[in-house]
């Protein structure tokens, strides 16, 4: 359902049903009542700014007198907040945007909860694209900050990281979850991470690691190992190995180490936490 609708006799049951899961604000107005038109504009502004936080149901009392009579509207403008099919709050007369928000904030969920719920829908989908997962992760990153780093949001972020194959960030974030929040969802994600890490430990990687142990100064082996780690979604390990070389010689292997390092950063993407961390570390060497 759209976040702003015109309430009529034909769709009122649909709106009441929607109030079982969402908050609905009913705005009673009439063209012949200028103050009600003014208040309706304020409500539309708020509804657009907070799209999805509540449904604004506009009731034109000149056309829908029965609805106004049913809710015993005595004057215009009048606003009612519906939850679970019943009015739980409201106000009559003109109020400022700040006053309206103060009233709504007593009942409506925090804005970050809306982002979390949207991300949950994406993560629970049967067929989810990479773009959708990245959208969910972006919503969750914002919600994580706004929620004060709540564990519930962190676990959802770990889920998104795992589905995207970003194992380093998933492991780092999972390690921040306190004992009190290590529920069944946490255990499920921990098991998925372990399986993903095992799957990422390919024979090629093990062979290159053994070769590097035998020849620790062989830059070519280090480059090949970094490429293999990156392909196995182990970008943090790849970057760490190459950065250790760059710390000693920025132009190692005629600049090839730095080139591969930058390619891995690009592959991880601009919004990747690990990529941003190592990009800053590289800049500290350059300048």
Tab-separated table of C-alpha atoms in Angstrom, residues 4 12 48 50 68 86 97 100 106 119 167 182 185 207-208 219 227 241 268:
chain	number	residue	atom	x	y	z
A	4	UNK	CA	-0.397	8.420	1.112
A	12	UNK	CA	-11.590	1.608	4.238
A	48	UNK	CA	6.736	12.118	2.297
A	50	UNK	CA	9.174	9.675	6.476
A	68	UNK	CA	-16.436	11.229	9.255
A	86	UNK	CA	-8.419	1.176	16.561
A	97	UNK	CA	5.130	20.141	12.121
A	100	UNK	CA	2.806	16.603	15.084
A	106	UNK	CA	5.307	8.488	20.931
A	119	UNK	CA	16.529	-5.232	4.749
A	167	UNK	CA	33.938	-13.117	4.833
A	182	UNK	CA	24.570	-15.218	20.903
A	185	UNK	CA	20.570	-16.849	14.661
A	207	UNK	CA	49.780	-24.986	-2.282
A	208	UNK	CA	50.752	-21.326	-2.684
A	219	UNK	CA	57.225	-11.680	-4.419
A	227	UNK	CA	45.026	-13.150	-6.374
A	241	UNK	CA	49.978	-9.970	2.500
A	268	UNK	CA	35.962	-5.058	-3.127
